């Protein structure tokens, strides 16, 4: 009795640092070979990270799983062959090699990754506003206090004026790393 083939997620191993190139190669092969009905999505698990160098804010992408891609596909012999033989692919996770097809990743695990990437994101309610005094809970300014001068609800970050080297310096801090200081009255006009 033949197993019913269905759309599932698999983890593909690639050379570290080549994930985006492998994704492009695989997507090109899917189109040229007409496999859109068995290979659906190729995901590089990347998130945007803000770093500060020389007092300058730099946006970078950070790969959560270096050397791996998520591929949503129906595991037909042809689709399996195309993925395995794409330049830069070194194999599937969950396969013993020796011609054995891999096991799929559970939908719960994929949902957790997609959630982390912001695809299933939920926004956090905050109890502070511009002008409030807050304490920083984590990071380089941990335990420092400062006043909120701007808020970005989309990024869930607040710009805080923090005393650094005897100067007030603006710094962006995630809402989750802040707590309101009770009993503070805004005296600035």
XYZ file of C-alpha atoms in Angstrom:
189
model
C 0.000 0.000 0.000
C 1.439 3.352 -1.072
C 1.796 6.166 1.459
C -0.080 9.381 0.737
C 2.466 12.093 0.023
C 1.737 15.447 1.641
C 3.290 18.887 1.954
C 5.763 18.891 4.876
C 8.830 20.798 6.085
C 12.367 19.400 5.914
C 15.735 20.731 7.091
C 18.420 20.873 4.408
C 22.116 21.126 5.277
C 24.247 23.623 3.300
C 27.687 25.139 3.533
C 27.709 27.747 6.318
C 27.478 31.272 4.941
C 26.063 30.039 1.613
C 22.415 29.712 2.690
C 21.068 32.579 0.548
C 23.004 31.445 -2.524
C 21.726 27.880 -2.089
C 18.176 29.216 -1.643
C 18.475 31.165 -4.923
C 19.920 28.109 -6.728
C 17.135 25.883 -5.435
C 14.367 28.366 -6.301
C 15.815 28.744 -9.822
C 15.892 24.952 -10.284
C 12.303 24.617 -9.033
C 11.140 27.068 -11.724
C 13.240 25.729 -14.597
C 12.267 22.111 -13.863
C 8.583 22.937 -13.319
C 8.438 21.569 -9.763
C 6.245 24.291 -8.230
C 3.645 21.603 -7.450
C 6.032 19.663 -5.167
C 8.516 22.257 -3.854
C 6.746 25.215 -2.225
C 8.901 27.360 0.079
C 12.581 27.738 0.880
C 13.301 29.678 4.089
C 16.609 30.997 5.409
C 16.033 31.596 9.133
C 17.381 35.153 9.412
C 16.431 37.994 11.712
C 17.411 41.651 11.694
C 19.766 42.696 14.483
C 20.779 46.230 15.460
C 24.409 46.676 16.454
C 26.278 49.775 17.522
C 29.822 50.464 16.303
C 31.585 53.771 16.924
C 28.300 55.300 18.146
C 26.600 54.393 14.844
C 23.540 52.201 14.578
C 24.038 49.358 12.072
C 21.250 47.005 10.922
C 22.485 43.490 10.107
C 20.875 40.170 9.380
C 21.799 37.276 11.633
C 21.310 33.668 10.563
C 19.623 31.708 13.358
C 20.671 28.323 11.949
C 23.960 28.687 10.119
C 24.296 26.021 7.447
C 20.601 25.098 7.298
C 17.491 25.883 5.225
C 13.852 24.979 5.792
C 12.189 23.549 2.685
C 8.449 22.923 2.379
C 7.883 20.149 -0.127
C 6.107 16.958 -1.070
C 8.782 14.262 -0.799
C 8.524 12.799 -4.301
C 11.548 11.034 -5.789
C 12.016 13.870 -8.296
C 11.770 16.667 -5.680
C 14.130 14.788 -3.354
C 16.638 14.356 -6.195
C 16.473 18.048 -7.204
C 17.059 19.311 -3.648
C 19.889 16.849 -2.923
C 21.680 17.733 -6.160
C 21.392 21.520 -5.878
C 24.862 23.128 -5.701
C 25.728 23.878 -2.066
C 23.346 21.312 -0.542
C 25.225 18.726 1.525
C 22.203 16.656 2.549
C 18.994 16.460 4.524
C 18.781 16.371 8.317
C 16.921 13.272 9.480
C 18.233 10.999 6.743
C 20.680 8.193 7.356
C 22.108 8.674 3.880
C 22.324 5.369 2.001
C 19.322 6.350 -0.150
C 16.920 6.749 2.795
C 14.506 9.668 2.601
C 14.533 12.090 5.563
C 11.918 12.537 8.249
C 9.937 15.804 8.191
C 10.127 18.467 10.900
C 6.983 18.873 13.019
C 4.703 21.814 12.217
C 5.115 23.019 15.842
C 8.886 23.353 15.363
C 8.426 25.220 12.072
C 5.841 27.529 13.680
C 8.330 28.309 16.475
C 10.976 29.322 13.907
C 8.513 31.370 11.834
C 7.310 33.057 15.024
C 10.883 33.990 15.905
C 11.311 35.448 12.417
C 8.299 37.679 13.036
C 5.827 35.885 10.786
C 3.565 34.934 13.743
C 4.520 37.894 15.936
C 2.254 39.370 18.588
C 2.804 42.868 19.953
C 3.417 43.474 23.660
C 1.369 46.089 25.534
C 3.539 48.553 27.469
C 2.705 50.729 30.465
C 5.065 53.618 29.702
C 5.052 56.596 27.336
C 7.312 59.401 26.104
C 8.475 61.450 29.094
C 8.410 58.530 31.556
C 11.501 57.530 33.492
C 12.527 53.881 33.040
C 15.179 51.471 34.283
C 17.119 49.321 31.800
C 17.019 45.650 32.823
C 19.587 44.058 30.477
C 22.519 44.906 28.226
C 25.364 47.406 28.388
C 23.269 49.997 30.250
C 21.804 47.503 32.753
C 20.453 49.209 35.922
C 20.803 52.664 34.313
C 17.815 54.978 34.371
C 16.751 57.428 31.723
C 13.854 59.293 30.192
C 11.957 58.009 27.162
C 12.246 60.567 24.349
C 10.726 58.471 21.529
C 8.928 55.163 21.030
C 8.740 52.878 17.991
C 5.838 50.458 18.459
C 6.636 48.676 15.180
C 10.138 47.722 16.393
C 8.999 47.571 20.033
C 11.867 49.876 21.038
C 12.131 53.102 23.012
C 14.826 55.757 22.661
C 16.136 56.527 26.136
C 18.397 59.407 27.191
C 21.074 57.707 29.300
C 23.971 59.389 31.121
C 27.165 58.037 29.547
C 30.620 59.644 29.941
C 28.967 62.639 31.669
C 26.740 63.276 28.631
C 23.155 62.411 27.907
C 23.230 59.898 25.078
C 20.225 58.516 23.178
C 20.072 54.731 22.977
C 17.415 52.395 21.585
C 16.259 49.711 24.018
C 13.705 46.933 23.493
C 10.455 47.365 25.439
C 11.060 43.978 27.067
C 14.312 45.302 28.583
C 12.636 48.270 30.319
C 10.613 48.841 33.466
C 8.911 52.028 34.562
C 10.405 53.821 37.586
C 7.573 54.481 40.038
C 7.119 57.873 41.673
C 8.902 59.844 38.946
C 7.374 63.100 37.802
C 8.418 64.490 34.438
C 9.984 67.909 35.185
C 11.108 68.699 31.620
C 9.061 71.128 29.583
